[in-house]
Amino acid sequence: MESSGGQLRLQVLGPLRLWRDGVELSAGPRQQAYLLALLLARAGKPISMSGLVELIWDDDVPASAVNILQKYVGGLRRLLEPALPLRGSGSYLQRRGNGYLFTAGPGMLDVVTFRELVEAAKAAVAEQRSDEALGYYARAVGLWQSFAADGLTYGLAAEAIFAALDGEFFDACVAAADLAISLGQPERVLQALHLAARMAPLHETVQAGYISALAANGQQAEALSVFRTVRARLAEDLGLDPGPALVAAHRRVLGPSLAQEPPDERRQVPAAGVPIADHLAGRARELRVLRQSMASAFAGGTGLVLVEGEPGAGKTRLLEEAGAEAARRGALVLWVRCLEGDGTPSMWPWVEAVGTLLDVLPDAVRQTWHTGELGRLLGTDSDVPATPGLSCSRAQFRLFEQVVALVGRVSVRRLLVLVMDDLQWADTASLNLFSYLTARLPGGIAVIGALRDRAPMPGPELGRMLATASRLPGHRRIRLGPLGPAEVAELVRLETGHAPDLGAARIIHARTAGNPFLVRELSRLLADGGTLTENAAARTAVPATVRDVVRDRVAGLGNDARDLLRIAALIARDFDLTLLANTAGIDLQTCLDRIEQLEELGLLAASPGNPYSFRFAHDLVRESVAGTTSPPHAARIHLLVADALQRTVAGDESAAGRVAHHLRAAGPLADPARTAAGLVRAGRHPANNSAHDAAEGSCGQPRTSRDQPVWRSCSSPRYHCSAQSGSFSNRSFVVS
């Protein structure tokens, strides 16, 4: 394609950049650059004028929006083709109907080249030209520098466009990884896989591809480290276990290759983390308890602390802070994590711990410990399950005694802090050794354990270990609960460097229920947008890290279970089994069977004390599921919920608020007279004021008044009813 603008080259697979004849140019003012990025991301596809207005301004559209856009289009045309005549249409940025599209010449735009290479790779795979296909894939994924349009600030409406483009990169990386591994050439795509894994830390198929490629490239230790990091973040932050893709990748790494890993790599233990701040928001008391226990060990005594809490409560961060303080005081901080999964060898945390402890000793001394039961423990992977140390009580006693002696020997040389995270995943033998060691701790040692108190609930073996620990003198137990409103505001300040206003802090606390991980994710989104105001907090969507992992997990469900999950998400975070079954039109046993699949994925759990009531693992999990439901489908579900409620709670005036909420959310699908009557009925019962607001909040819509939603993560219409006249009007229809 010839042009008066010279040779052009444009990049959007990373920061927006453009060059003419090798000279880099500025894309112009912020919104003009933003417009160009949108058109490049949708190259070859027109975007209507109304669509561009919504993408650029969201709901804050100026009266002169169309004129401003036309001015930007003119500026971009002159930038791309400086010799273009006044009011000329140009070769690249063209008018199509009532909108615009960008048409790229050959080799001009990286996103077009990327898509052409991916299509060529797919065609080569179909024709069984694998080497050629890998070449296409390697060139395609090598074009990416970072997130699409990285560095630009854009609103919620445009997020889907750039996220979808990032998704194309992730899909290509997964396909490239599978092909490269099958051809024995994983090194050709490792750099791109590393970038994708960094961009999408909770995208399980991307992480699984990266782990598999590392292992295939002979980097088993790095592969295991990546798996541990991803698994720990899934468990700690979202309360979810690794999905099938990650589990399969982990098992491949733990296969025969594990026995060939060099001992120093196989036993490598992550060092304690660097302090995240001068102090932890809302955790000052808990940190003092840890300091006191470590101080006892530093004085020649012992310390034992067990930290428990829900996923995302901040257990690992608290342990990192305590471990960093101990390291600064000269202690050896030994950090091990228990791994979940059938492929994890028995006693694996102690294999890591003992290996690291032996490395601390001088070479001559170390060799004397590589005998007896310790030698069996540190043997090859295939030897460990069959070793008498795990089945014979006398051999197990000798092993436990040797571990205690080894710990004592190391503590004589250096103060020792043993941190064992994720005890809920420890196997029985590992828990038994933990109990044995803590009951016989030599002086100069502090032991800190962390575990989740739900998802999963502690099993009998873990319960016995906790009971044993509770009888030990000096034992301390810490439970990390949710943060209060003031603590949430402080955490936001620590994470972003800016204090939120009172309204923003209140909304962040309400949406996260004080869960520190979710507070951090929401506050980071707000900080990226440059504001920490109440209005911004109300409009912030579900964090992409949460949404992506939930969507990826739900994708593996059958249609029946997925449909049931969406219905539950639109009912409330907490829902009754009977109401759910009636809404779905199935019997209770069938409903229970399908819920069991959702429990296995960690998406739902039975409510405490009521086996026939369930709740989402966290409200942002529910919001993520609700967000996958189209507005028309959501309206139909709300109508079904209202029908089921009226059948199951007939005559219960206190439930009228919930019925009215779902009728209103059903919008035009519900009979207007019925909706109006429901709203009037709800208004007559005092209890329905709070019940109605609670229903709104459960759908992601806590309210400051009867007509004004604070946030809208659930696609539902808003209607107004006059309780005095009983009239009903469609005042506004809002789709979030």
XYZ file of C-alpha atoms in Angstrom:
736
model
C 0.000 0.000 0.000
C 1.519 3.316 -1.119
C 1.124 6.365 1.044
C 2.241 9.955 1.221
C 3.347 9.286 4.776
C 6.479 7.299 3.999
C 7.124 3.870 5.505
C 4.960 3.423 8.602
C 5.301 0.899 11.407
C 2.894 0.706 14.348
C 2.935 -1.306 17.565
C 0.086 -1.992 19.997
C 1.195 -5.384 21.362
C 2.752 -3.589 24.297
C 3.099 0.189 24.662
C 1.532 2.133 21.784
C 4.375 3.230 19.466
C 4.669 4.347 15.832
C 7.505 5.131 13.458
C 7.733 6.780 10.051
C 10.862 6.051 8.014
C 12.533 4.743 11.183
C 11.813 7.870 13.231
C 9.549 7.382 16.244
C 6.587 9.742 16.480
C 4.296 10.830 19.294
C 0.694 9.681 19.019
C -0.486 13.042 20.288
C -2.753 13.954 23.220
C -3.879 11.205 25.591
C -7.366 10.682 24.147
C -6.073 10.852 20.571
C -3.517 8.140 21.388
C -6.260 6.147 23.079
C -8.429 6.413 19.933
C -5.542 5.182 17.788
C -4.930 2.222 20.115
C -8.591 1.215 19.901
C -8.591 1.353 16.103
C -5.328 -0.603 15.898
C -6.610 -3.295 18.273
C -9.669 -3.662 15.998
C -7.681 -3.284 12.760
C -9.792 -4.177 9.745
C -13.036 -3.972 11.739
C -15.042 -0.727 11.872
C -16.079 0.842 15.171
C -19.204 2.990 15.103
C -19.119 6.584 16.261
C -21.414 5.766 19.187
C -19.173 2.833 20.095
C -16.087 5.035 20.075
C -17.829 7.605 22.251
C -18.711 4.945 24.824
C -15.243 3.389 24.713
C -13.444 6.684 25.270
C -15.737 8.406 27.769
C -17.824 5.631 29.376
C -20.731 7.408 31.100
C -19.041 10.821 31.288
C -19.730 11.845 27.683
C -19.232 15.546 26.840
C -21.801 17.312 24.669
C -19.183 17.855 21.952
C -17.952 14.237 21.912
C -18.541 13.704 18.178
C -16.733 16.919 17.256
C -13.810 15.989 19.505
C -13.565 12.556 17.880
C -13.593 14.050 14.395
C -10.812 16.416 15.458
C -8.753 13.469 16.730
C -9.367 11.545 13.504
C -8.095 14.498 11.506
C -5.040 14.772 13.722
C -4.257 11.082 13.331
C -4.620 11.218 9.565
C -2.140 14.102 9.377
C 0.191 12.218 11.720
C 0.090 9.053 9.626
C 0.190 10.843 6.259
C 1.582 14.380 6.635
C 1.258 15.096 2.894
C -2.447 14.227 2.887
C -4.613 17.025 1.420
C -6.894 18.883 3.813
C -10.025 16.811 4.539
C -8.556 13.894 2.615
C -9.673 10.433 3.787
C -6.200 8.898 3.632
C -5.069 5.345 3.100
C -5.211 4.003 6.631
C -7.798 5.660 8.860
C -10.968 5.371 6.803
C -14.633 6.155 7.272
C -16.997 3.160 7.169
C -20.692 3.900 7.475
C -21.165 5.810 10.701
C -17.795 4.810 12.096
C -14.084 4.373 11.389
C -11.637 1.551 10.790
C -7.894 1.231 10.429
C -6.536 -0.565 7.378
C -2.903 -1.631 7.678
C -0.460 -2.223 4.877
C 1.748 -5.352 4.723
C 4.088 -5.597 7.698
C 2.912 -2.253 9.041
C 0.995 -3.233 12.200
C 2.186 -5.836 14.711
C -1.297 -7.059 15.640
C -2.124 -7.813 11.995
C 1.190 -9.616 11.540
C 0.583 -11.556 14.758
C -2.821 -12.777 13.600
C -1.512 -13.703 10.153
C 1.294 -15.766 11.695
C -1.099 -17.530 14.082
C -3.408 -18.443 11.222
C -0.435 -19.702 9.209
C 0.657 -21.807 12.191
C -2.803 -23.337 12.549
C -2.874 -24.170 8.854
C 0.565 -25.775 9.061
C -0.531 -27.855 12.056
C -3.598 -29.042 10.145
C -1.315 -30.113 7.289
C 1.093 -31.822 9.733
C 3.954 -29.423 8.963
C 4.911 -29.188 12.629
C 8.371 -27.610 12.298
C 7.012 -24.894 10.045
C 4.069 -24.338 12.398
C 6.381 -23.883 15.367
C 8.328 -21.284 13.415
C 5.156 -19.318 12.757
C 4.098 -19.551 16.412
C 7.533 -18.503 17.678
C 7.527 -15.424 15.426
C 3.949 -14.562 16.411
C 4.387 -14.685 20.182
C 7.771 -12.991 19.866
C 6.019 -9.815 18.677
C 4.547 -9.163 22.124
C 6.261 -6.770 24.495
C 3.687 -6.466 27.282
C -0.075 -6.008 27.728
C -1.862 -4.635 24.670
C -1.792 -0.817 24.782
C 0.253 -1.010 27.968
C 0.592 2.325 29.708
C -2.636 3.830 28.411
C -5.419 4.603 30.850
C -8.800 3.377 29.628
C -12.226 2.763 31.092
C -14.255 -0.349 31.754
C -15.919 -0.296 28.333
C -12.580 -0.667 26.523
C -11.187 -3.259 28.895
C -12.865 -6.095 26.998
C -11.165 -5.124 23.695
C -7.634 -5.086 25.060
C -8.262 -8.082 27.348
C -9.489 -10.086 24.341
C -6.323 -9.156 22.460
C -4.226 -10.301 25.412
C -6.285 -13.491 25.372
C -5.213 -14.163 21.770
C -1.611 -13.986 22.952
C -2.265 -16.388 25.815
C -4.006 -18.881 23.504
C -1.129 -18.712 21.034
C 1.398 -19.264 23.824
C -0.436 -22.364 25.058
C -0.597 -23.819 21.542
C 3.052 -22.923 20.911
C 4.129 -24.553 24.168
C 2.375 -27.837 23.366
C 3.916 -27.927 19.888
C 7.411 -26.938 21.034
C 7.408 -29.577 23.776
C 6.240 -32.284 21.362
C 9.101 -31.369 19.009
C 11.665 -31.227 21.795
C 12.323 -27.500 21.230
C 10.801 -25.755 24.287
C 13.556 -23.124 24.333
C 12.078 -21.478 21.222
C 9.019 -20.208 23.102
C 10.256 -19.978 26.703
C 10.774 -16.220 26.611
C 7.236 -15.584 25.354
C 5.810 -18.048 27.880
C 7.647 -16.238 30.665
C 6.074 -12.966 29.532
C 2.606 -14.528 29.330
C 2.978 -16.092 32.783
C 4.002 -12.719 34.210
C 1.063 -10.981 32.520
C -1.482 -13.581 33.657
C -0.304 -14.952 37.033
C -3.558 -16.874 37.612
C -4.243 -18.040 34.036
C -3.911 -21.743 34.713
C -3.415 -23.019 31.144
C -0.717 -20.413 30.508
C 1.034 -21.286 33.755
C 0.714 -25.004 32.993
C 2.295 -24.452 29.561
C 5.133 -22.463 31.107
C 5.736 -25.113 33.785
C 5.744 -27.917 31.196
C 8.123 -26.012 28.905
C 10.527 -25.321 31.773
C 10.547 -28.988 32.724
C 11.023 -30.073 29.097
C 13.984 -27.683 28.910
C 15.639 -29.389 31.877
C 14.653 -26.704 34.398
C 12.652 -28.880 36.790
C 13.530 -26.835 39.878
C 12.264 -23.653 38.223
C 9.133 -25.468 37.058
C 8.358 -26.639 40.587
C 8.983 -23.151 41.915
C 6.497 -21.674 39.423
C 3.905 -24.285 40.360
C 4.345 -23.598 44.069
C 3.956 -19.869 43.518
C 0.806 -20.222 41.419
C -0.721 -22.845 43.707
C -0.004 -20.745 46.794
C -1.585 -17.663 45.249
C -4.664 -19.578 44.111
C -5.116 -21.039 47.576
C -4.206 -18.038 49.691
C -5.754 -15.307 47.572
C -8.809 -16.957 46.008
C -9.421 -20.082 48.064
C -9.157 -22.285 44.948
C -7.101 -25.390 44.282
C -5.100 -25.942 41.081
C -7.257 -27.017 38.148
C -6.700 -30.057 35.902
C -4.182 -28.348 33.597
C -1.925 -27.259 36.463
C -2.231 -30.593 38.256
C -1.287 -32.465 35.069
C 1.727 -30.200 34.494
C 2.827 -30.650 38.105
C 2.618 -34.430 37.855
C 4.728 -34.404 34.698
C 7.422 -32.455 36.528
C 7.262 -34.844 39.486
C 7.691 -37.829 37.169
C 10.932 -39.698 36.466
C 12.801 -36.443 35.860
C 12.607 -35.502 39.528
C 15.095 -38.213 40.483
C 17.638 -36.725 38.083
C 17.489 -33.179 39.516
C 20.689 -31.986 41.206
C 20.277 -32.187 44.982
C 20.907 -28.476 45.522
C 18.091 -27.548 43.111
C 15.693 -30.152 44.357
C 15.986 -29.017 47.945
C 15.959 -25.319 47.256
C 13.630 -23.492 49.637
C 12.352 -19.980 48.904
C 13.870 -17.368 51.147
C 11.683 -15.296 53.404
C 10.095 -12.355 51.691
C 11.086 -8.729 52.022
C 8.854 -6.667 54.310
C 5.967 -5.213 52.349
C 5.643 -2.094 54.492
C 6.701 -0.567 57.771
C 3.800 -2.402 59.339
C 0.842 -4.517 58.279
C -2.557 -2.855 58.241
C -4.713 -4.293 60.999
C -2.169 -6.959 61.974
C -0.104 -5.144 64.608
C -1.314 -7.382 67.445
C -0.655 -10.571 65.488
C 2.813 -9.375 64.503
C 3.577 -8.652 68.168
C 2.664 -12.240 69.077
C 5.067 -13.555 66.429
C 7.816 -11.212 67.613
C 7.358 -12.379 71.210
C 7.651 -16.036 70.219
C 10.768 -15.376 68.156
C 12.235 -13.293 70.981
C 11.837 -16.301 73.255
C 13.821 -18.403 70.789
C 16.498 -15.722 70.445
C 16.881 -15.785 74.239
C 17.597 -19.523 74.164
C 14.029 -20.742 74.619
C 11.508 -21.920 72.043
C 8.495 -20.515 70.245
C 5.497 -22.104 68.528
C 2.820 -20.096 66.720
C 0.037 -21.372 64.451
C -1.630 -18.830 62.158
C -4.988 -19.644 60.596
C -7.531 -17.787 58.512
C -9.636 -17.811 55.375
C -8.078 -17.623 51.894
C -6.847 -14.107 51.275
C -6.663 -13.196 54.966
C -2.950 -12.408 54.668
C -1.358 -15.364 56.443
C 1.561 -15.610 54.060
C 2.213 -11.862 54.160
C 2.252 -11.893 57.942
C 4.711 -14.794 57.926
C 6.885 -13.026 55.353
C 7.062 -9.924 57.532
C 7.964 -11.959 60.623
C 10.510 -14.011 58.693
C 12.144 -10.893 57.261
C 12.517 -9.419 60.746
C 14.084 -12.647 61.994
C 16.510 -12.708 59.048
C 17.565 -9.133 59.776
C 18.431 -10.274 63.309
C 20.716 -12.955 61.904
C 18.428 -15.988 62.171
C 18.306 -18.726 59.565
C 14.743 -18.623 58.233
C 13.761 -21.953 56.725
C 10.580 -21.621 54.665
C 8.765 -24.660 53.293
C 5.298 -25.055 51.787
C 3.115 -28.126 51.784
C 1.792 -28.985 48.339
C -1.669 -30.253 47.480
C -2.210 -33.061 45.013
C -1.893 -36.806 44.664
C 1.373 -36.401 42.747
C 3.201 -34.826 45.694
C 5.549 -37.305 47.390
C 4.884 -38.159 51.013
C 6.933 -36.105 53.487
C 7.821 -33.618 50.725
C 8.001 -30.538 53.009
C 10.410 -32.378 55.268
C 12.498 -33.542 52.311
C 12.980 -29.857 51.478
C 13.524 -28.816 55.090
C 16.023 -31.552 55.958
C 17.921 -31.007 52.710
C 18.320 -27.310 53.451
C 19.344 -27.937 57.065
C 22.064 -30.359 55.943
C 23.396 -27.784 53.478
C 24.013 -25.436 56.415
C 26.436 -27.905 58.028
C 30.120 -28.243 57.023
C 30.840 -30.839 54.345
C 32.620 -33.211 56.702
C 29.772 -33.144 59.232
C 27.063 -33.345 56.594
C 28.152 -36.759 55.344
C 27.572 -38.372 58.728
C 23.901 -37.453 58.556
C 23.315 -39.084 55.161
C 22.821 -42.474 56.769
C 19.947 -44.326 58.382
C 16.444 -42.956 58.111
C 17.528 -39.496 56.971
C 19.248 -41.107 54.008
C 16.035 -42.955 53.198
C 14.045 -39.733 53.486
C 16.388 -37.969 51.057
C 16.494 -40.880 48.622
C 14.995 -40.903 45.142
C 11.321 -40.129 44.670
C 10.458 -43.788 44.048
C 12.146 -44.817 47.303
C 10.326 -42.448 49.604
C 6.823 -43.982 49.646
C 8.226 -47.455 50.255
C 10.755 -46.544 52.908
C 10.240 -48.257 56.286
C 10.470 -44.783 57.797
C 6.896 -44.167 56.645
C 5.346 -47.531 57.477
C 7.291 -49.162 60.301
C 6.680 -47.479 63.652
C 10.228 -48.136 64.938
C 11.811 -46.781 61.748
C 9.511 -43.782 61.853
C 10.541 -43.112 65.469
C 14.212 -43.222 64.450
C 13.535 -40.825 61.573
C 11.708 -38.368 63.808
C 14.483 -38.508 66.410
C 17.128 -37.854 63.761
C 15.207 -34.836 62.467
C 14.951 -33.403 65.993
C 18.662 -34.006 66.509
C 19.515 -32.365 63.179
C 17.405 -29.311 64.031
C 19.153 -29.074 67.386
C 22.584 -29.353 65.746
C 21.800 -26.506 63.334
C 20.323 -24.304 66.085
C 23.586 -24.558 68.028
C 25.353 -22.914 65.092
C 22.633 -20.361 64.274
C 19.226 -19.256 65.560
C 16.559 -21.018 63.512
C 13.030 -20.003 62.485
C 11.120 -22.783 60.725
C 8.114 -21.510 58.739
C 5.778 -24.168 57.345
C 3.000 -22.757 55.167
C -0.203 -24.425 53.930
C -0.344 -27.100 56.606
C -3.841 -27.989 55.406
C -2.190 -29.832 52.488
C 0.362 -31.753 54.571
C 0.168 -35.547 54.455
C -0.315 -37.564 57.639
C 3.363 -38.457 58.081
C 4.406 -34.812 57.691
C 1.859 -33.718 60.290
C 3.043 -36.431 62.677
C 6.636 -35.230 62.347
C 5.507 -31.608 62.865
C 3.796 -32.645 66.124
C 6.807 -34.700 67.231
C 9.265 -31.865 66.580
C 7.196 -29.135 68.259
C 6.824 -31.285 71.376
C 10.625 -31.728 71.607
C 11.946 -28.409 70.325
C 15.579 -27.716 71.255
C 16.385 -24.225 72.493
C 16.974 -21.416 70.034
C 14.214 -22.447 67.639
C 10.886 -20.870 66.700
C 8.338 -22.779 64.632
C 5.584 -20.923 62.791
C 2.860 -22.806 60.955
C 0.076 -21.446 58.759
C -3.110 -23.099 57.607
C -6.469 -22.299 56.087
C -9.464 -22.809 58.351
C -11.790 -23.425 55.384
C -11.674 -24.530 51.738
C -10.873 -27.181 52.751
C -12.051 -27.581 56.309
C -9.350 -29.138 58.534
C -9.329 -32.927 58.286
C -8.954 -35.347 61.209
C -5.160 -35.609 60.867
C -4.752 -31.843 60.929
C -7.197 -31.644 63.829
C -5.096 -34.084 65.855
C -1.955 -32.064 65.159
C -3.679 -28.851 66.280
C -4.947 -30.552 69.433
C -1.445 -31.797 70.247
C 0.029 -28.344 69.698
C -2.585 -26.689 71.895
C -1.364 -28.676 74.912
C 2.238 -27.481 74.554
C 3.450 -24.738 76.920
C 4.052 -21.441 75.189
C 1.914 -22.371 72.207
C 0.149 -19.390 70.596
C -2.748 -19.556 68.148
C -3.566 -16.619 65.870
C -6.666 -16.338 63.748
C -6.629 -13.651 61.066
C -10.105 -12.208 60.695
C -11.374 -9.592 58.249
C -10.147 -6.014 58.408
C -12.357 -3.233 59.719
C -13.169 -0.085 57.707
C -10.308 1.958 59.162
C -7.857 -0.904 58.576
C -9.061 -1.239 54.985
C -8.383 2.463 54.438
C -4.882 2.026 55.883
C -4.152 -0.997 53.668
C -5.273 0.962 50.603
C -2.885 3.755 51.598
C -0.006 1.327 52.089
C -0.629 -0.375 48.748
C -1.204 2.720 46.611
C 0.576 5.515 48.453
C -2.653 7.529 48.555
C -5.314 7.677 51.245
C -8.852 6.983 49.969
C -11.681 9.313 50.874
C -14.185 8.040 53.434
C -16.748 7.034 50.837
C -14.220 5.037 48.819
C -12.945 3.248 51.947
C -16.508 2.396 52.948
C -17.333 0.916 49.535
C -14.068 -1.035 49.297
C -14.741 -2.500 52.735
C -18.315 -3.418 51.789
C -17.325 -5.102 48.514
C -14.429 -7.071 49.978
C -15.851 -7.784 53.452
C -12.424 -6.779 54.731
C -10.533 -9.557 52.918
C -6.974 -8.147 52.541
C -6.243 -9.756 49.171
C -9.416 -8.400 47.643
C -8.796 -4.991 49.205
C -5.373 -4.899 47.537
C -6.738 -5.961 44.146
C -9.532 -3.376 44.156
C -7.273 -0.600 45.433
C -4.706 -1.334 42.726
C -7.374 -1.018 40.067
C -8.434 2.294 41.559
C -4.836 3.503 41.724
C -4.298 2.554 38.072
C -7.247 4.788 37.246
C -5.602 7.631 39.150
C -8.342 8.251 41.713
C -9.478 6.870 45.065
C -12.870 8.540 45.269
C -16.235 7.105 46.243
C -17.513 7.324 42.679
C -14.467 5.517 41.307
C -14.738 2.786 43.947
C -18.402 2.308 43.057
C -17.590 1.847 39.375
C -14.608 -0.468 39.721
C -15.207 -3.855 38.146
C -14.148 -7.255 39.467
C -10.318 -7.430 39.332
C -9.103 -9.247 36.240
C -6.993 -11.634 38.346
C -10.122 -12.845 40.108
C -12.319 -12.854 37.038
C -9.873 -14.755 34.827
C -9.253 -17.602 37.239
C -12.963 -18.019 37.988
C -13.888 -18.030 34.305
C -11.129 -20.494 33.525
C -12.364 -22.807 36.278
C -16.019 -22.523 35.235
C -15.073 -23.309 31.636
C -14.451 -26.934 32.598
C -17.984 -27.447 33.920
C -20.809 -29.108 32.045
C -23.702 -26.972 30.872
C -26.000 -28.106 33.694
C -23.560 -27.266 36.489
C -22.583 -23.971 34.823
C -26.227 -22.930 34.489
C -26.879 -23.788 38.135
C -23.867 -21.724 39.195
C -25.127 -18.692 37.273
C -28.552 -18.978 38.887
C -26.953 -19.147 42.335
C -24.803 -16.109 41.543
C -27.877 -14.029 40.736
C -29.756 -15.179 43.843
C -27.195 -14.073 46.428
C -23.852 -14.968 47.925
C -25.788 -17.139 50.423
C -28.655 -19.170 49.010
C -31.048 -21.894 50.066
C -30.936 -25.285 48.341
C -34.713 -25.444 47.953
C -34.903 -22.011 46.335
C -32.062 -22.872 43.962
C -33.663 -26.179 42.940
C -37.066 -24.569 42.418
C -35.577 -21.797 40.317
C -33.642 -24.278 38.172
C -36.665 -26.568 37.856
C -34.883 -29.660 39.172
C -35.327 -31.926 42.193
C -33.249 -31.526 45.342
C -31.069 -34.594 44.782
C -30.124 -33.485 41.274
C -29.359 -30.032 42.638
C -27.109 -31.504 45.339
C -25.281 -33.644 42.782
C -24.500 -30.601 40.649
C -23.486 -28.500 43.642
C -21.008 -31.215 44.577
C -19.122 -30.488 41.334
C -18.971 -26.811 42.263
C -17.747 -27.628 45.781
C -14.944 -29.739 44.322
C -13.756 -26.707 42.352
C -13.786 -24.576 45.498
C -16.455 -22.232 44.136
C -19.142 -23.053 46.714
C -19.249 -24.422 50.240
C -21.978 -25.429 52.653
C -22.934 -22.691 55.096
C -21.797 -23.362 58.681
C -24.483 -25.162 60.669
C -26.862 -25.666 57.742
C -26.085 -28.417 55.205
C -28.950 -27.238 52.970
C -27.690 -23.688 52.621
C -24.655 -22.788 50.543
C -22.476 -19.769 49.897
C -19.877 -18.626 47.407
C -16.271 -18.804 48.544
C -16.206 -15.025 48.299
C -18.536 -12.416 46.911
C -16.092 -11.448 44.145
C -16.216 -15.059 42.992
C -19.988 -14.665 42.763
C -19.629 -11.336 40.965
C -17.280 -12.941 38.443
C -19.825 -15.659 37.687
C -22.680 -13.161 37.488
C -20.640 -11.095 35.055
C -20.554 -13.974 32.567
C -24.350 -13.909 32.277
C -25.738 -11.741 29.485
C -28.283 -9.068 30.522
C -31.247 -10.784 28.756
C -30.374 -14.133 30.325
C -29.905 -12.485 33.724
C -33.334 -10.873 33.443
C -34.920 -14.280 32.737
C -33.157 -15.806 35.736
C -34.311 -12.983 38.022
C -37.888 -13.607 36.942
C -37.518 -17.332 37.690
C -36.077 -16.510 41.120
C -39.001 -14.200 41.872
C -41.468 -16.942 40.859
C -39.670 -19.522 43.003
C -39.519 -17.159 45.982
C -43.243 -16.507 45.840
C -43.861 -20.257 45.800
C -41.447 -21.122 48.606
C -42.114 -18.198 50.983
C -45.782 -17.559 50.230
C -47.321 -15.446 52.974
C -43.970 -14.371 54.416
C -44.189 -10.586 54.305
C -40.552 -10.226 55.369
C -39.490 -11.832 52.064
C -41.371 -9.290 49.958
C -38.245 -7.162 49.583
C -36.351 -10.035 47.968
C -39.228 -10.763 45.602
C -39.460 -7.093 44.645
C -35.722 -6.944 43.996
C -35.801 -9.852 41.532
C -38.957 -8.591 39.823
C -37.333 -5.234 39.327
C -34.155 -6.882 38.047
C -36.240 -8.900 35.565
C -37.097 -5.617 33.857
C -39.562 -5.776 30.958
C -39.848 -9.574 31.259
C -41.888 -9.147 34.433
C -45.449 -7.875 34.243
C -45.235 -4.145 35.191
C -48.325 -4.351 37.368
C -46.855 -7.326 39.240
C -43.564 -5.521 39.780
C -45.330 -2.391 40.975
C -47.477 -4.404 43.374
C -44.390 -6.213 44.654
C -42.567 -2.955 45.328
C -45.607 -1.510 47.116
C -45.923 -4.673 49.216
C -42.242 -4.549 50.090
C -42.522 -0.923 51.148
C -45.352 -1.651 53.582
C -43.306 -4.042 55.728
C -40.596 -2.307 57.815
C -38.305 -5.328 57.689
C -38.211 -5.090 53.918
C -36.260 -1.852 53.934
C -33.160 -3.707 55.109
C -34.149 -6.913 53.316
C -34.520 -5.093 50.015
C -31.198 -3.355 50.430
C -29.566 -6.651 51.397
C -30.944 -8.230 48.237
C -29.513 -5.377 46.195
C -26.176 -5.746 47.938
C -26.087 -9.485 47.335
C -26.338 -8.758 43.633
C -23.413 -6.382 43.831
C -25.566 -3.299 44.495
C -25.452 -1.857 48.013
C -27.439 1.352 47.974
C -27.125 4.767 49.524
C -30.767 5.532 48.706
C -33.765 3.728 47.268
C -33.028 4.979 43.769
C -29.265 5.314 43.538
C -26.999 2.216 43.353
C -23.513 2.495 44.782
C -22.068 -0.091 42.434
C -23.473 -2.249 39.694
C -21.614 -5.468 39.032
C -24.820 -7.398 38.297
C -26.584 -6.569 35.062
C -30.033 -5.575 36.208
C -32.506 -2.862 35.202
C -33.561 -0.058 37.523
C -37.199 0.880 37.829
C -39.128 3.366 39.898
C -42.413 2.686 41.615
C -44.641 5.218 43.261
C -45.845 3.520 46.437
C -48.589 6.089 46.879
C -50.217 5.677 43.493
C -49.070 2.171 42.672
C -47.995 3.404 39.259
C -44.973 1.882 37.598
C -42.689 3.366 35.015
C -39.542 2.274 33.221
C -37.494 5.219 34.424
C -34.126 3.945 33.333
C -32.574 0.765 32.048
C -28.952 0.392 33.106
C -26.694 -2.369 31.847
C -23.386 -2.531 33.721
